mmCIF file of C-alpha atoms in Angstrom:
data_model
loop_
_atom_site.group_PDB
_atom_site.id
_atom_site.type_symbol
_atom_site.label_atom_id
_atom_site.label_comp_id
_atom_site.label_asym_id
_atom_site.label_seq_id
_atom_site.Cartn_x
_atom_site.Cartn_y
_atom_site.Cartn_z
ATOM 1 C CA MET P 6 5.671 15.950 -9.858
ATOM 2 C CA ASN P 7 4.620 19.502 -9.065
ATOM 3 C CA ALA P 8 0.851 19.663 -8.519
ATOM 4 C CA ASP P 9 0.442 22.787 -10.681
ATOM 5 C CA LYS P 10 2.225 21.119 -13.587
ATOM 6 C CA GLN P 11 0.193 17.957 -13.090
ATOM 7 C CA GLN P 12 -3.060 19.916 -13.323
ATOM 8 C CA SER P 13 -1.919 21.945 -16.345
ATOM 9 C CA ASN P 14 -3.725 19.450 -18.561
ATOM 10 C CA PRO P 15 -7.080 21.158 -19.322
ATOM 11 C CA LEU P 16 -8.973 17.927 -18.640
ATOM 12 C CA ASN P 17 -7.468 17.748 -15.157
ATOM 13 C CA GLN P 18 -8.493 21.322 -14.506
ATOM 14 C CA LEU P 19 -12.004 20.676 -15.777
ATOM 15 C CA ARG P 20 -12.424 17.640 -13.526
ATOM 16 C CA HIS P 21 -11.319 19.603 -10.481
ATOM 17 C CA GLN P 22 -13.438 22.656 -11.244
ATOM 18 C CA GLN P 23 -16.513 21.259 -13.031
ATOM 19 C CA PRO P 24 -16.552 17.457 -12.737
ATOM 20 C CA ASP P 25 -20.190 17.193 -13.814
ATOM 21 C CA ALA P 26 -19.360 18.912 -17.101
ATOM 22 C CA LEU P 27 -16.360 16.744 -17.987
ATOM 23 C CA ILE P 28 -18.123 14.216 -20.225
ATOM 24 C CA ASP P 29 -20.112 16.802 -22.201
ATOM 25 C CA GLU P 30 -17.038 18.982 -22.673
ATOM 26 C CA TRP P 31 -15.007 15.991 -23.809
ATOM 27 C CA ASN P 32 -17.626 15.031 -26.383
ATOM 28 C CA GLN P 33 -17.681 18.602 -27.654
ATOM 29 C CA ILE P 34 -13.889 18.756 -27.928
ATOM 30 C CA CYS P 35 -13.842 15.470 -29.839
ATOM 31 C CA GLN P 36 -16.352 16.833 -32.350
ATOM 32 C CA ASN P 37 -14.550 20.140 -32.845
ATOM 33 C CA ASP P 38 -10.889 19.141 -32.669
ATOM 34 C CA ARG P 39 -10.206 15.423 -32.529
ATOM 35 C CA GLU P 40 -6.420 15.810 -32.620
ATOM 36 C CA ARG P 41 -6.433 18.151 -29.647
ATOM 37 C CA ALA P 42 -8.660 15.752 -27.710
ATOM 38 C CA LEU P 43 -6.263 12.860 -28.343
ATOM 39 C CA THR P 44 -3.287 14.997 -27.367
ATOM 40 C CA TRP P 45 -4.911 15.802 -24.033
ATOM 41 C CA ILE P 46 -6.023 12.246 -23.255
ATOM 42 C CA ASN P 47 -2.564 10.838 -24.086
ATOM 43 C CA ASP P 48 -0.781 13.635 -22.242
ATOM 44 C CA PRO P 49 1.715 12.285 -19.644
ATOM 45 C CA LYS P 50 0.315 14.867 -17.203
ATOM 46 C CA LEU P 51 -3.228 13.487 -17.410
ATOM 47 C CA GLU P 52 -4.607 12.246 -14.080
ATOM 48 C CA PHE P 53 -6.167 8.794 -13.898
ATOM 49 C CA PRO P 54 -9.554 9.961 -12.495
ATOM 50 C CA VAL P 55 -10.126 11.826 -15.789
ATOM 51 C CA LEU P 56 -9.591 8.694 -17.844
ATOM 52 C CA TYR P 57 -11.790 6.730 -15.449
ATOM 53 C CA MET P 58 -14.656 9.205 -15.779
ATOM 54 C CA LEU P 59 -14.335 9.160 -19.588
ATOM 55 C CA ARG P 60 -13.886 5.388 -19.867
ATOM 56 C CA GLU P 61 -17.153 4.735 -21.727
ATOM 57 C CA GLN P 62 -16.409 7.473 -24.256
ATOM 58 C CA LEU P 63 -12.886 6.140 -24.800
ATOM 59 C CA GLU P 64 -13.805 2.503 -25.381
ATOM 60 C CA THR P 65 -14.583 3.271 -29.043
ATOM 61 C CA ARG P 66 -11.265 5.079 -29.564
ATOM 62 C CA ASP P 67 -8.969 2.353 -28.285
ATOM 63 C CA GLU P 68 -6.724 2.453 -31.355
ATOM 64 C CA ASP P 69 -6.036 6.163 -30.778
ATOM 65 C CA LEU P 70 -4.872 5.725 -27.200
ATOM 66 C CA ASP P 71 -1.331 5.232 -25.989
ATOM 67 C CA PRO P 72 -0.398 1.985 -24.166
ATOM 68 C CA ARG P 73 -0.809 3.559 -20.732
ATOM 69 C CA ALA P 74 -4.413 4.523 -21.380
ATOM 70 C CA ARG P 75 -5.261 1.182 -23.015
ATOM 71 C CA ILE P 76 -3.797 -0.770 -20.115
ATOM 72 C CA ALA P 77 -5.644 1.398 -17.590
ATOM 73 C CA LEU P 78 -8.955 0.845 -19.401
ATOM 74 C CA ALA P 79 -8.270 -2.893 -19.486
ATOM 75 C CA GLN P 80 -7.552 -2.871 -15.752
ATOM 76 C CA ILE P 81 -10.845 -1.070 -15.102
ATOM 77 C CA ARG P 82 -12.721 -3.739 -17.052
ATOM 78 C CA ASN P 83 -10.785 -6.500 -15.324
ATOM 79 C CA VAL P 84 -11.772 -5.186 -11.901
ATOM 80 C CA LEU P 85 -15.355 -4.077 -12.507
ATOM 81 C CA GLN P 86 -16.470 -6.689 -15.026
ATOM 82 C CA GLY P 87 -14.407 -9.668 -13.950
ATOM 83 C CA ALA P 88 -12.613 -9.668 -17.286
ATOM 84 C CA ASP P 89 -9.178 -11.145 -17.853
ATOM 85 C CA ILE P 90 -7.704 -8.787 -20.412
ATOM 86 C CA GLY P 91 -3.968 -8.710 -20.982
ATOM 87 C CA VAL P 92 -1.580 -6.935 -23.305
ATOM 88 C CA THR P 93 -2.512 -8.074 -26.806
ATOM 89 C CA LYS P 94 0.135 -6.410 -28.945
ATOM 90 C CA VAL P 95 3.276 -8.242 -29.960
ATOM 91 C CA ALA P 96 6.054 -7.130 -27.637
ATOM 92 C CA SER P 97 8.762 -8.623 -25.459
ATOM 93 C CA PHE P 98 7.878 -9.797 -21.963
ATOM 94 C CA ALA P 99 10.122 -7.078 -20.546
ATOM 95 C CA THR P 100 8.369 -4.353 -22.528
ATOM 96 C CA GLN P 101 4.922 -5.639 -21.615
ATOM 97 C CA HIS P 102 5.896 -5.851 -17.963
ATOM 98 C CA ASP P 103 7.288 -2.322 -17.924
ATOM 99 C CA GLU P 104 4.231 -0.895 -19.678
ATOM 100 C CA VAL P 105 1.784 -2.584 -17.288
ATOM 101 C CA VAL P 106 3.779 -1.545 -14.221
ATOM 102 C CA GLY P 107 4.110 1.993 -15.567
ATOM 103 C CA ALA P 108 0.377 2.247 -16.235
ATOM 104 C CA MET P 109 -0.544 0.932 -12.795
ATOM 105 C CA HIS P 110 1.944 3.256 -11.152
ATOM 106 C CA TRP P 111 0.329 6.188 -12.962
ATOM 107 C CA MET P 112 -3.170 5.039 -11.970
ATOM 108 C CA LEU P 113 -2.174 4.853 -8.324
ATOM 109 C CA ASN P 114 0.006 7.937 -8.051
ATOM 110 C CA THR P 115 -2.519 10.237 -9.712
ATOM 111 C CA GLY P 116 -5.647 8.505 -8.456
ATOM 112 C CA TRP P 117 -5.208 7.266 -4.893
ATOM 113 C CA LYS P 118 -6.097 10.542 -3.194
ATOM 114 C CA ASN P 119 -9.544 10.664 -4.749
ATOM 115 C CA ILE P 120 -12.894 9.119 -3.862
ATOM 116 C CA VAL P 121 -14.801 9.423 -7.131
ATOM 117 C CA SER P 122 -17.216 6.541 -6.598
ATOM 118 C CA THR P 123 -17.467 3.091 -5.050
ATOM 119 C CA ASP P 124 -16.377 1.502 -8.329
ATOM 120 C CA PHE P 125 -13.408 3.854 -8.623
ATOM 121 C CA THR P 126 -12.366 2.925 -5.087
ATOM 122 C CA GLN P 127 -12.564 -0.738 -6.042
ATOM 123 C CA VAL P 128 -10.322 -0.149 -9.063
ATOM 124 C CA ILE P 129 -7.723 1.679 -6.967
ATOM 125 C CA ASP P 130 -7.823 -1.030 -4.291
ATOM 126 C CA GLN P 131 -7.346 -3.911 -6.706
ATOM 127 C CA THR P 132 -4.635 -2.079 -8.624
ATOM 128 C CA ALA P 133 -2.745 -1.377 -5.401
ATOM 129 C CA ILE P 134 -3.047 -5.031 -4.398
ATOM 130 C CA ASN P 135 -1.864 -6.182 -7.842
ATOM 131 C CA PHE P 136 1.001 -3.712 -7.705
ATOM 132 C CA LEU P 137 2.229 -5.072 -4.370
ATOM 133 C CA HIS P 138 1.456 -8.767 -4.637
ATOM 134 C CA THR P 139 1.436 -9.594 -8.357
ATOM 135 C CA TYR P 140 4.171 -7.288 -9.621
ATOM 136 C CA HIS P 141 5.973 -6.995 -6.266
ATOM 137 C CA GLU P 142 6.564 -3.287 -6.711
ATOM 138 C CA ASN P 143 7.730 -1.104 -3.842
ATOM 139 C CA TRP P 144 4.550 0.816 -3.015
ATOM 140 C CA LEU P 145 4.262 -0.035 0.667
ATOM 141 C CA LYS P 146 4.772 3.491 2.001
ATOM 142 C CA GLU P 147 2.094 4.761 -0.358
ATOM 143 C CA MET P 148 -0.184 1.902 0.704
ATOM 144 C CA VAL P 149 0.130 3.052 4.313
ATOM 145 C CA ASP P 150 -0.655 6.610 3.198
ATOM 146 C CA LEU P 151 -3.691 5.323 1.304
ATOM 147 C CA VAL P 152 -4.974 3.417 4.343
ATOM 148 C CA LEU P 153 -4.707 6.565 6.463
ATOM 149 C CA TYR P 154 -6.398 8.644 3.768
ATOM 150 C CA ARG P 155 -9.303 6.200 3.583
ATOM 151 C CA TYR P 156 -9.571 6.072 7.369
ATOM 152 C CA LYS P 157 -9.775 9.863 7.610
ATOM 153 C CA ASN P 158 -12.452 9.908 4.938
ATOM 154 C CA LYS P 159 -14.358 6.969 6.464
ATOM 155 C CA SER P 160 -14.005 4.995 3.259
ATOM 156 C CA GLN P 161 -13.310 1.344 2.379
ATOM 157 C CA ARG P 162 -9.896 0.142 3.582
ATOM 158 C CA HIS P 163 -10.253 -3.467 4.784
ATOM 159 C CA TYR P 164 -8.698 -5.073 1.697
ATOM 160 C CA LEU P 165 -5.911 -2.507 1.651
ATOM 161 C CA ILE P 166 -5.026 -3.228 5.272
ATOM 162 C CA CYS P 167 -4.970 -6.961 4.619
ATOM 163 C CA ALA P 168 -2.763 -6.465 1.554
ATOM 164 C CA MET P 169 -0.444 -4.186 3.514
ATOM 165 C CA TRP P 170 0.077 -6.744 6.287
ATOM 166 C CA GLU P 171 0.267 -9.659 3.845
ATOM 167 C CA THR P 172 3.474 -8.248 2.393
ATOM 168 C CA ALA P 173 5.030 -9.529 5.641
ATOM 169 C CA ASP P 174 7.411 -6.587 5.512
ATOM 170 C CA PRO P 175 8.012 -5.007 8.940
ATOM 171 C CA ILE P 176 9.016 -1.722 7.292
ATOM 172 C CA CYS P 177 5.306 -0.913 7.139
ATOM 173 C CA LEU P 178 5.489 -0.484 10.919
ATOM 174 C CA VAL P 179 8.011 2.305 10.403
ATOM 175 C CA TYR P 180 5.763 4.038 7.874
ATOM 176 C CA LEU P 181 2.873 3.771 10.325
ATOM 177 C CA SER P 182 4.987 5.092 13.187
ATOM 178 C CA ASN P 183 5.676 8.292 11.244
ATOM 179 C CA TYR P 184 2.024 9.178 11.743
ATOM 180 C CA LEU P 185 2.482 9.165 15.520
ATOM 181 C CA LEU P 186 3.863 12.683 15.156
ATOM 182 C CA SER P 187 1.137 13.896 12.805
ATOM 183 C CA ASP P 188 -0.454 17.212 13.731
ATOM 184 C CA GLN P 189 -3.815 15.637 12.862
ATOM 185 C CA SER P 190 -5.101 13.698 15.852
ATOM 186 C CA VAL P 191 -7.143 11.370 13.648
ATOM 187 C CA GLU P 192 -3.886 10.176 12.066
ATOM 188 C CA SER P 193 -1.785 9.971 15.222
ATOM 189 C CA ASN P 194 -4.555 8.156 17.101
ATOM 190 C CA TYR P 195 -4.933 5.607 14.314
ATOM 191 C CA ALA P 196 -1.187 4.978 14.259
ATOM 192 C CA ARG P 197 -1.152 4.628 18.043
ATOM 193 C CA ARG P 198 -3.969 2.065 17.996
ATOM 194 C CA THR P 199 -2.420 0.113 15.139
ATOM 195 C CA LEU P 200 0.940 -0.111 16.909
ATOM 196 C CA ALA P 201 -0.605 -0.830 20.303
ATOM 197 C CA PHE P 202 0.455 -4.488 20.061
ATOM 198 C CA ILE P 203 3.883 -3.159 21.093
ATOM 199 C CA PRO P 204 3.665 -2.739 24.898
ATOM 200 C CA GLU P 205 6.137 0.141 24.992
ATOM 201 C CA VAL P 206 4.015 2.083 22.499
ATOM 202 C CA ARG P 207 0.753 1.175 24.183
ATOM 203 C CA HIS P 208 1.921 2.415 27.590
ATOM 204 C CA ALA P 209 3.654 5.596 26.397
ATOM 205 C CA LEU P 210 2.364 8.793 27.993
ATOM 206 C CA ASP P 211 2.078 10.757 24.747
ATOM 207 C CA ASN P 212 2.677 10.387 21.029
ATOM 208 C CA GLN P 213 6.229 11.696 21.113
ATOM 209 C CA SER P 214 7.090 9.188 23.825
ATOM 210 C CA ALA P 215 5.339 6.519 21.773
ATOM 211 C CA MET P 216 7.513 7.390 18.782
ATOM 212 C CA LEU P 217 10.708 7.139 20.820
ATOM 213 C CA ALA P 218 9.518 3.862 22.328
ATOM 214 C CA PHE P 219 8.775 2.486 18.881
ATOM 215 C CA GLU P 220 12.188 3.476 17.541
ATOM 216 C CA THR P 221 13.942 1.703 20.409
ATOM 217 C CA TRP P 222 11.749 -1.385 20.066
ATOM 218 C CA TYR P 223 12.201 -1.567 16.292
ATOM 219 C CA GLU P 224 15.963 -1.109 16.482
ATOM 220 C CA GLU P 225 16.186 -4.000 18.947
ATOM 221 C CA ASN P 226 13.768 -6.367 17.212
ATOM 222 C CA ALA P 227 13.510 -5.538 13.487
ATOM 223 C CA HIS P 228 15.576 -8.551 12.375
ATOM 224 C CA PHE P 229 13.579 -10.932 14.544
ATOM 225 C CA LEU P 230 9.985 -10.030 13.644
ATOM 226 C CA VAL P 231 7.661 -12.671 12.220
ATOM 227 C CA TYR P 232 4.328 -11.973 10.547
ATOM 228 C CA THR P 233 1.468 -13.658 12.421
ATOM 229 C CA GLY P 234 -1.413 -13.218 9.979
ATOM 230 C CA GLU P 235 -3.354 -11.207 12.551
ATOM 231 C CA THR P 236 -4.391 -7.629 11.859
ATOM 232 C CA ASN P 237 -5.959 -4.904 13.945
ATOM 233 C CA ASP P 238 -8.660 -4.697 11.304
ATOM 234 C CA ALA P 239 -9.769 -8.335 11.314
ATOM 235 C CA VAL P 240 -8.977 -9.242 14.922
ATOM 236 C CA PRO P 241 -9.586 -6.799 17.785
ATOM 237 C CA GLY P 242 -6.260 -6.236 19.488
ATOM 238 C CA GLY P 243 -4.512 -8.160 16.722
ATOM 239 C CA ARG P 244 -0.762 -8.633 16.809
ATOM 240 C CA PRO P 245 0.512 -8.579 13.209
ATOM 241 C CA TYR P 246 4.114 -9.306 14.229
ATOM 242 C CA ARG P 247 5.683 -11.306 17.025
ATOM 243 C CA ILE P 248 9.284 -11.429 18.188
ATOM 244 C CA HIS P 249 11.161 -14.635 17.381
ATOM 245 C CA TYR P 250 12.896 -14.880 20.755
ATOM 246 C CA SER P 251 15.166 -17.789 19.897
ATOM 247 C CA ALA P 252 16.473 -15.897 16.849
ATOM 248 C CA LYS P 253 16.999 -12.793 18.961
ATOM 249 C CA TYR P 254 18.826 -14.909 21.528
ATOM 250 C CA LEU P 255 21.203 -16.287 18.878
ATOM 251 C CA GLY P 256 21.401 -13.058 16.873
ATOM 252 C CA LYS P 257 20.104 -14.758 13.713
ATOM 253 C CA ILE P 258 17.999 -12.852 11.187
ATOM 254 C CA VAL P 259 14.701 -14.564 10.372
ATOM 255 C CA SER P 260 12.364 -14.459 7.398
ATOM 256 C CA PRO P 261 9.341 -12.397 8.482
ATOM 257 C CA ARG P 262 7.059 -14.586 6.383
ATOM 258 C CA SER P 263 8.238 -18.088 7.287
ATOM 259 C CA GLY P 264 9.706 -17.379 10.704
ATOM 260 C CA GLU P 265 12.738 -19.477 9.798
ATOM 261 C CA PRO P 266 16.301 -18.203 10.337
ATOM 262 C CA ILE P 267 17.944 -17.219 7.062
ATOM 263 C CA GLN P 268 21.405 -17.640 8.576
ATOM 264 C CA VAL P 269 23.011 -21.042 9.088
ATOM 265 C CA LEU P 270 23.110 -22.317 12.667
ATOM 266 C CA LEU P 271 26.336 -23.851 13.951
ATOM 267 C CA SER P 272 26.106 -27.208 15.720
ATOM 268 C CA ASN P 273 26.413 -25.726 19.214
ATOM 269 C CA GLU P 274 23.879 -23.036 18.284
ATOM 270 C CA LYS P 275 21.415 -25.707 17.180
ATOM 271 C CA LYS P 276 21.805 -27.489 20.520
ATOM 272 C CA ASN P 277 21.168 -24.296 22.460
ATOM 273 C CA TYR P 278 18.294 -23.401 20.141
ATOM 274 C CA PHE P 279 16.394 -26.578 20.999
ATOM 275 C CA GLU P 280 17.132 -26.089 24.690
ATOM 276 C CA PHE P 281 16.048 -22.459 24.519
ATOM 277 C CA ILE P 282 12.610 -23.157 23.021
ATOM 278 C CA LYS P 283 11.860 -25.505 25.931
ATOM 279 C CA LEU P 284 12.154 -22.617 28.387
ATOM 280 C CA PRO P 285 9.041 -20.841 29.713
ATOM 281 C CA ILE P 286 8.224 -17.773 27.635
ATOM 282 C CA ARG P 287 9.179 -15.473 30.512
ATOM 283 C CA LEU P 288 12.707 -16.874 30.535
ATOM 284 C CA GLN P 289 12.893 -16.775 26.735
ATOM 285 C CA ILE P 290 12.092 -13.066 26.797
ATOM 286 C CA SER P 291 14.615 -12.316 29.536
ATOM 287 C CA LEU P 292 17.416 -14.455 28.128
ATOM 288 C CA SER P 293 16.981 -13.152 24.576
ATOM 289 C CA ALA P 294 16.961 -9.551 25.816
ATOM 290 C CA TYR P 295 20.124 -10.138 27.816
ATOM 291 C CA SER P 296 21.840 -11.879 24.908
ATOM 292 C CA SER P 297 20.921 -9.040 22.557
ATOM 293 C CA LEU P 298 22.241 -6.435 24.981
ATOM 294 C CA LEU P 299 25.477 -8.329 25.621
ATOM 295 C CA ARG P 300 26.010 -8.871 21.880
ATOM 296 C CA LYS P 301 25.685 -5.143 21.276
ATOM 297 C CA GLN P 302 27.783 -3.923 24.203
ATOM 298 C CA GLN P 303 30.414 -6.661 24.587
ATOM 299 C CA PRO P 304 30.522 -8.750 21.382
ATOM 300 C CA LYS P 305 33.719 -10.627 22.287
ATOM 301 C CA ILE P 306 32.318 -11.752 25.632
ATOM 302 C CA TRP P 307 28.999 -12.605 23.980
ATOM 303 C CA ARG P 308 30.624 -14.952 21.449
ATOM 304 C CA GLY P 309 31.974 -17.058 24.291
ATOM 305 C CA TRP P 310 28.841 -16.756 26.405
ATOM 306 C CA VAL P 311 26.318 -17.749 23.724
ATOM 307 C CA VAL P 312 27.881 -21.192 23.183
ATOM 308 C CA GLN P 313 27.750 -22.082 26.875
ATOM 309 C CA PRO P 314 25.037 -24.515 27.996
ATOM 310 C CA ILE P 315 21.702 -22.836 28.651
ATOM 311 C CA LYS P 316 21.828 -23.671 32.370
ATOM 312 C CA GLU P 317 25.165 -21.899 32.728
ATOM 313 C CA GLN P 318 23.843 -18.890 30.828
ATOM 314 C CA LEU P 319 20.855 -18.620 33.137
ATOM 315 C CA GLN P 320 23.152 -18.786 36.146
ATOM 316 C CA SER P 321 25.730 -16.377 34.764
ATOM 317 C CA ILE P 322 23.337 -13.541 34.024
ATOM 318 C CA SER P 323 22.261 -13.473 37.662
ATOM 319 C CA THR P 324 25.830 -13.036 38.893
ATOM 320 C CA PRO P 325 28.028 -9.915 39.029
ATOM 321 C CA ALA P 326 30.303 -11.282 36.272
ATOM 322 C CA HIS P 327 28.030 -9.897 33.561
ATOM 323 C CA GLY P 328 25.969 -7.577 35.677
ATOM 324 C CA ARG P 329 22.821 -8.827 37.350
ATOM 325 C CA TYR P 330 19.819 -9.196 35.042
ATOM 326 C CA ASN P 331 16.291 -9.461 36.338
ATOM 327 C CA LEU P 332 14.862 -12.910 35.622
#
């Protein structure tokens, strides 16, 4: 939504220009023109920080508020007072779900780029976590943006980072990598440090090279990444994702959360799988990289090669038949 249109609500404008006067002005408007006050507070263009700042004044007017505002006020109480308030009106599960999701989406989209107070930050954090992990809504890109915003403003972000990683969705790495090319060094440096668990990114000479290195690495390994539970925030030098080398070797997509292949293994693939995991990690890395390259460049040859015994595969990739590969 266009920012000018979003701020066209007089209460939004007042908060931006004279935040300390918002409550007194609201009380005055309510006394002079109650209908106008309700129109403004229920306006689709209202920003969540306004409702948050007026929450105590609005508690007594609950029946006059639309569902979005009532749900947002309930969420504030749930977070700050440890309440457990739900939707009380009679409605279908689908309607209730859509109204709650819609209200939370509004709270986040109009409120995340604000640091009103510590309590407000807590409300935004918990709402973002609920949005991702309770309602399973697609807000991961915005979560990455929020983490960077908090980092730049030296504000609370630990729980956001944990929630971001706990989605076990490697796409967050892509959203982070976009910041490598930011013209703000504070953003590009943060992205570089966060992605430093990838050797190619860590050793890149500059941010543009780091971006290219990341793109190559992600293209080669995206289907084989497994969430480790480590984060750069909780563990210095943490590695949030690892490569599932046996899956990469067989070309089988894995679940990032469980680390288990989501594709069925054929009998000969199972045999090679168990032989593969017995290899030293150095050989696992080399053999999986070779298999991935051969599968991409010569798929017909790869289909015959991958079912050969492991010992023959190790021998064959050191011979001219497939081009020598450094083991």
